[in-house]
C-alpha positions as a Python dict, from the first residue, in 0.01 Angstrom:
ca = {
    (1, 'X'): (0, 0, 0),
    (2, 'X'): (238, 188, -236),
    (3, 'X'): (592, -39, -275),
    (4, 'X'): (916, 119, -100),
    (5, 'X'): (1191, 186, -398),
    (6, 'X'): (1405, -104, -416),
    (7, 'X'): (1702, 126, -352),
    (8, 'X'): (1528, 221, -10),
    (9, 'X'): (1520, -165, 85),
    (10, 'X'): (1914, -173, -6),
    (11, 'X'): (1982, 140, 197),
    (12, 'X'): (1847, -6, 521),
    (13, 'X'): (2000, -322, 482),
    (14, 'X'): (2322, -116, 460),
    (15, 'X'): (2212, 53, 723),
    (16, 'X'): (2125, -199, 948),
    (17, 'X'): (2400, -484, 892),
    (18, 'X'): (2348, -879, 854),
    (19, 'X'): (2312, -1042, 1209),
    (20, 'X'): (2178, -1446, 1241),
    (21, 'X'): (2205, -1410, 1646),
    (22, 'X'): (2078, -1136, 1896),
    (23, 'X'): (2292, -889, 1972),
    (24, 'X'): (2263, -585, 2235),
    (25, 'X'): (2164, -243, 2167),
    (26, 'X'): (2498, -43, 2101),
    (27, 'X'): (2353, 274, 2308),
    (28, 'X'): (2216, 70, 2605),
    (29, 'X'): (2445, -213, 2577),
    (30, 'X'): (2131, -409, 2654),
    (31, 'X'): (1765, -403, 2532),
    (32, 'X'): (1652, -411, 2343),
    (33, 'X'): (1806, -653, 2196),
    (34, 'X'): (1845, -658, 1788),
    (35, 'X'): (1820, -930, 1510),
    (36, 'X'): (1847, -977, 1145),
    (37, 'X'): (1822, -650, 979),
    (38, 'X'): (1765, -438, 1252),
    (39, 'X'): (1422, -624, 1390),
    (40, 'X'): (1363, -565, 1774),
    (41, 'X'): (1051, -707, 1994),
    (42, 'X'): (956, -889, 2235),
    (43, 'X'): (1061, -1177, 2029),
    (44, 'X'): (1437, -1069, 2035),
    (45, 'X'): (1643, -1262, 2290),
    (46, 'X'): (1961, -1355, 2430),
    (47, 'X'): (2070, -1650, 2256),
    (48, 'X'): (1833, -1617, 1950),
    (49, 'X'): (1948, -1720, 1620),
    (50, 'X'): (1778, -1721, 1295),
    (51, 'X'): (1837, -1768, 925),
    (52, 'X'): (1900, -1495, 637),
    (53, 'X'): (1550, -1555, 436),
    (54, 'X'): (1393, -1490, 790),
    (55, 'X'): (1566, -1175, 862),
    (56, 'X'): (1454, -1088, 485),
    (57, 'X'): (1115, -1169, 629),
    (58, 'X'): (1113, -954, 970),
    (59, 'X'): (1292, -658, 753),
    (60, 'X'): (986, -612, 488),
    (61, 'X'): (725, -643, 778),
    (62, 'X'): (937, -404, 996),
    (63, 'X'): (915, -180, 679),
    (64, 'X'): (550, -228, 593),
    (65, 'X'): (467, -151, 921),
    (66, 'X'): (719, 201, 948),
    (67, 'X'): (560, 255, 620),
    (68, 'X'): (221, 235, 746),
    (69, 'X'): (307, 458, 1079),
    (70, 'X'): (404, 764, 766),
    (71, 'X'): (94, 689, 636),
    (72, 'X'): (-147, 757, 886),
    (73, 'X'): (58, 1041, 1005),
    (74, 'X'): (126, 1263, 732),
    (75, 'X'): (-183, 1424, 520),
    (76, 'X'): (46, 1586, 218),
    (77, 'X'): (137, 1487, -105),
    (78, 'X'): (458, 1252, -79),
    (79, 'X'): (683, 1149, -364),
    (80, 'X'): (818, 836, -293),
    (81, 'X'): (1126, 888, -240),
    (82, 'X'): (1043, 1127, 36),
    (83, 'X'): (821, 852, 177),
    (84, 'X'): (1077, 620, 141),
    (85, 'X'): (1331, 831, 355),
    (86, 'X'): (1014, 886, 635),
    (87, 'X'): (982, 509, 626),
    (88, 'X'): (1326, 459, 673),
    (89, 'X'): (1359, 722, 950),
    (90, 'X'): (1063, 539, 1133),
    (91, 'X'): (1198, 201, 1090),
    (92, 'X'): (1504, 379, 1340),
    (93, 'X'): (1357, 599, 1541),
    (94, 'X'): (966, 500, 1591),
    (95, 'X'): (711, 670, 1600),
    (96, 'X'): (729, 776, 1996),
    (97, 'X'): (443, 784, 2233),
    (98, 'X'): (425, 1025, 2511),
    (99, 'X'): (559, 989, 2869),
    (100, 'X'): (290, 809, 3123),
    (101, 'X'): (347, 725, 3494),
    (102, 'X'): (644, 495, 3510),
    (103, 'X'): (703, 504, 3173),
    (104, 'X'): (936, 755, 3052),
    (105, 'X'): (791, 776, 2725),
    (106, 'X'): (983, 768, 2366),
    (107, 'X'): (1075, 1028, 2088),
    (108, 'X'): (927, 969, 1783),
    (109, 'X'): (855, 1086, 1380),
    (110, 'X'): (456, 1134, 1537),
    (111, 'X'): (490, 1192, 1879),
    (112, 'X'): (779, 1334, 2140),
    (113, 'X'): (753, 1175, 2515),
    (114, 'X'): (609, 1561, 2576),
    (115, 'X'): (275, 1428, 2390),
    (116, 'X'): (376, 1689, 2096),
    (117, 'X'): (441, 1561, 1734),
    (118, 'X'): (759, 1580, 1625),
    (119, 'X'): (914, 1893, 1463),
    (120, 'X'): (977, 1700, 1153),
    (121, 'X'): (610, 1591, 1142),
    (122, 'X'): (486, 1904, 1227),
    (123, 'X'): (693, 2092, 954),
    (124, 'X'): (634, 1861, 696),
    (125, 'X'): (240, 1863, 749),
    (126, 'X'): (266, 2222, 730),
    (127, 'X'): (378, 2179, 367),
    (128, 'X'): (750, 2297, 461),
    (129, 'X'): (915, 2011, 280),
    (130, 'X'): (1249, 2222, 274),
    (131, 'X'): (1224, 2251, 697),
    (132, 'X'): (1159, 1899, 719),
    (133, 'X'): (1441, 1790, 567),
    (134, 'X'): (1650, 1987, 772),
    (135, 'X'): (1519, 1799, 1090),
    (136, 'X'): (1718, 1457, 980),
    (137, 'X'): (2050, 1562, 1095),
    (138, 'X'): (1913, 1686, 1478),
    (139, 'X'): (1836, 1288, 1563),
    (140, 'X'): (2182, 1147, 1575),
    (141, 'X'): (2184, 1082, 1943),
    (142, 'X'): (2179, 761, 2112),
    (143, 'X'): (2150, 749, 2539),
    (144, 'X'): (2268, 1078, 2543),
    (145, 'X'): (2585, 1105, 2263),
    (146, 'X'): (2592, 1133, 1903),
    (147, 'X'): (2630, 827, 1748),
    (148, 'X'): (2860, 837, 1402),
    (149, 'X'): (2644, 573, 1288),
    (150, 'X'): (2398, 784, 1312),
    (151, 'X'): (2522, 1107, 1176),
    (152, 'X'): (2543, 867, 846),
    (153, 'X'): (2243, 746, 883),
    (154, 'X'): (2054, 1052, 857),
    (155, 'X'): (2325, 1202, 595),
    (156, 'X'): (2139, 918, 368),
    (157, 'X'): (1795, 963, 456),
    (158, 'X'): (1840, 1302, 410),
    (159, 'X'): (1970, 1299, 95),
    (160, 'X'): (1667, 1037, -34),
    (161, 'X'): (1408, 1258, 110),
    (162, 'X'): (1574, 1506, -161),
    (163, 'X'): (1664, 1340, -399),
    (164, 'X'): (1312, 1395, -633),
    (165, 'X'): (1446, 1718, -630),
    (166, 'X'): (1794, 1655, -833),
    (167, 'X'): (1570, 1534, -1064),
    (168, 'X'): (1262, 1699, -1169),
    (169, 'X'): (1164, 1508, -1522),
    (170, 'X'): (1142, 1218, -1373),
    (171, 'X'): (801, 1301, -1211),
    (172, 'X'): (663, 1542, -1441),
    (173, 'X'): (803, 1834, -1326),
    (174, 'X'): (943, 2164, -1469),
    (175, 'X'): (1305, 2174, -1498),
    (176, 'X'): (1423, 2417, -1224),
    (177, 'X'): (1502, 2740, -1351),
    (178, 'X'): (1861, 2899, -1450),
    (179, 'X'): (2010, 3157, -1188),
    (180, 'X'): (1965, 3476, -1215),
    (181, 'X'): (2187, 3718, -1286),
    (182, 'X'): (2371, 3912, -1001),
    (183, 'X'): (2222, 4240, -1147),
    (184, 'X'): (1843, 4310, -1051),
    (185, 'X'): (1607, 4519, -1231),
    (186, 'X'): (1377, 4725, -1103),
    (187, 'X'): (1103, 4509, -1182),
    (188, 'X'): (1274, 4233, -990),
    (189, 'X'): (1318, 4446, -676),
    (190, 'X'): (936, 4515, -675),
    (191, 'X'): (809, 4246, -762),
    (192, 'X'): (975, 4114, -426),
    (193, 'X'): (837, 4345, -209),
    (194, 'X'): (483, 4234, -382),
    (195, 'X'): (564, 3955, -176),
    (196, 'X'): (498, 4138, 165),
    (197, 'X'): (788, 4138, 454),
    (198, 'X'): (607, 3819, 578),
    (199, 'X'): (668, 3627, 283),
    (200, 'X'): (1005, 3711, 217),
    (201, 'X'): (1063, 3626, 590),
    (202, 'X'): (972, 3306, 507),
    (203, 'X'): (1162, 3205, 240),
    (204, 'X'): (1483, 3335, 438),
    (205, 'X'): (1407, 3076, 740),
    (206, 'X'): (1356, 2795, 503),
    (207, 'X'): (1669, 2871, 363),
    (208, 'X'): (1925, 2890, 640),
    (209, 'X'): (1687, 2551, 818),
    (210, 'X'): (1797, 2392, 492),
    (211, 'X'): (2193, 2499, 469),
    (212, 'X'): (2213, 2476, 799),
    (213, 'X'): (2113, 2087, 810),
    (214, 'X'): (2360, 1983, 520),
    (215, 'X'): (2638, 2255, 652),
    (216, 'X'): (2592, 1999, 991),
    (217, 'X'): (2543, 1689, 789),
    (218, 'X'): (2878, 1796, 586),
    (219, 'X'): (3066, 1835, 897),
    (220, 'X'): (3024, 1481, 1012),
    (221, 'X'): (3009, 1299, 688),
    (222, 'X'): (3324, 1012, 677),
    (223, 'X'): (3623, 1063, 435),
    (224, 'X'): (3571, 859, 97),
    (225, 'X'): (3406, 771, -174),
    (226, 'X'): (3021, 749, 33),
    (227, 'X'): (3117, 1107, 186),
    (228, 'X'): (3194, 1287, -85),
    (229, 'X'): (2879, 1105, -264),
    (230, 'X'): (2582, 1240, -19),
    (231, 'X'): (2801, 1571, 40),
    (232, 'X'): (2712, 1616, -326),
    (233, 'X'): (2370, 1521, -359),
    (234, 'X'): (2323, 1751, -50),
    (235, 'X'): (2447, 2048, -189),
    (236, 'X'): (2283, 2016, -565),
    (237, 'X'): (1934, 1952, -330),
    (238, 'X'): (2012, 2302, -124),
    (239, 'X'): (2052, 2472, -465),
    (240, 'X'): (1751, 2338, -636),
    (241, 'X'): (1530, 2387, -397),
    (242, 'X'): (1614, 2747, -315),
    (243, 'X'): (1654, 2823, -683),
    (244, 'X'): (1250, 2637, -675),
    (245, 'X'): (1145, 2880, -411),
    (246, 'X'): (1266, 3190, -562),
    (247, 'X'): (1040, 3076, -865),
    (248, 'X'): (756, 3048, -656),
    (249, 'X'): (824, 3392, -535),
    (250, 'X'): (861, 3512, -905),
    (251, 'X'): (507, 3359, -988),
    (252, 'X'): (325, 3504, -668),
    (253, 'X'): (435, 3838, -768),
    (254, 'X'): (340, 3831, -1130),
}
């Protein structure tokens, strides 16, 4: 199994906090009931107390197995970073399972308590990387009300999941291209509408999913230094990957 980025590992131990005894669930105010680095189960009690090279212990099999839950589940290409930030989102949220009798069922990154997979999953599948990474900031919710540890949350896994995208080289990759100039040539214009109405549609949908995410994620980011910091590397991702797609629509009209 590929190795989660060592920077991943940091960001969910900032995520997740440093607690040697059980504590409740800050949404429920009971179960389930939370250890170490975020680690639930049935092992979890009232009471329970453990040492830090344990909760080192339950975080990297609590990761290995989130990992493992992306795995199976999605069947494109991931960089890892973007794997990383699916990991991460998994190790929170779960992967869901679908509403049965008496039990309510859970939302999850593979499956919503409807028995449908998740919009995220769905998109990403799909190869709409871009749409995907707009679904972060809609799980920020906790019984009901958005949870600003949340909103943070998913302002950092969001900006992971794009971060291969601030930079290119270091997977091989073209540098993105230069803007364009306001002025369009004739050329340009047609070689546009080579792209059919459909196309074009397209790329405008992916577009305001993806603005639309970090415009919300923007909105609810704290004041500081780690605000300003993922308000950044959100808005140099937006850029670069619609500057990326207009490429693509450049090449399929050559």
């Amino acid at each position: 199994m590929r190795a989660l980025p060592q920077a991943a590992v940091e960001l969910a131990k900032q995520a997740e906090g440093l607690r040697l005894t059980a504590y409740p669930d800050p949404a429920s105010g009971g179960d389930p009931w939370t250890i170490g680095y975020g680690h639930t189960g049935p092992d979890v009690h009232t009471g329970l107390t453990i040492a830090a090279d344990r909760a080192e212990q339950l975080l990297q099999a609590d990761l290995a197995a989130a990992a493992a839950v992306v795995d199976r589940a999605v069947t494109v290409d991931l960089t890892d970073n973007q794997r990383a930030a699916l990991t991460l989102f998994v190790l929170n949220v779960g992967a869901g399972r679908k509403a049965k009798g008496k039990d309510a069922g859970k939302d999850g990154f593979v499956m919503l308590k409807n028995g449908q997979p998740s919009t995220m999953l769905r998109k990403l599948n799909l190869g709409d990387a871009g749409g995907a990474a707009a679904e972060f900031s809609k799980w920020t919710r906790g019984s009901g009300k958005v949870m600003p540890g949340l909103v943070k949350r998913r302002a950092a896994e969001a900006a992971l999941f794009l971060a291969d995208d601030l930079h290119p080289a270091s997977r091989g990759a073209e540098p993105a291209p230069a803007p364009a100039p306001v002025t369009r040539s004739v050329a340009g214009v047609s070689g546009l509408g080579a792209l059919g109405l459909t196309g074009v549609a397209a790329a405008l949908d992916q577009a305001r999913d993806v603005s639309t995410a970090a415009r919300g994620l923007l909105e609810s980011l704290p004041a500081g230094g780690l605000g300003w910091a993922v308000a950044g590397l959100l808005a140099a991702a937006v850029v670069i990957l619609l500057l990326r797609q207009r490429a693509d629509q450049r090449r399929a009209a050559a």
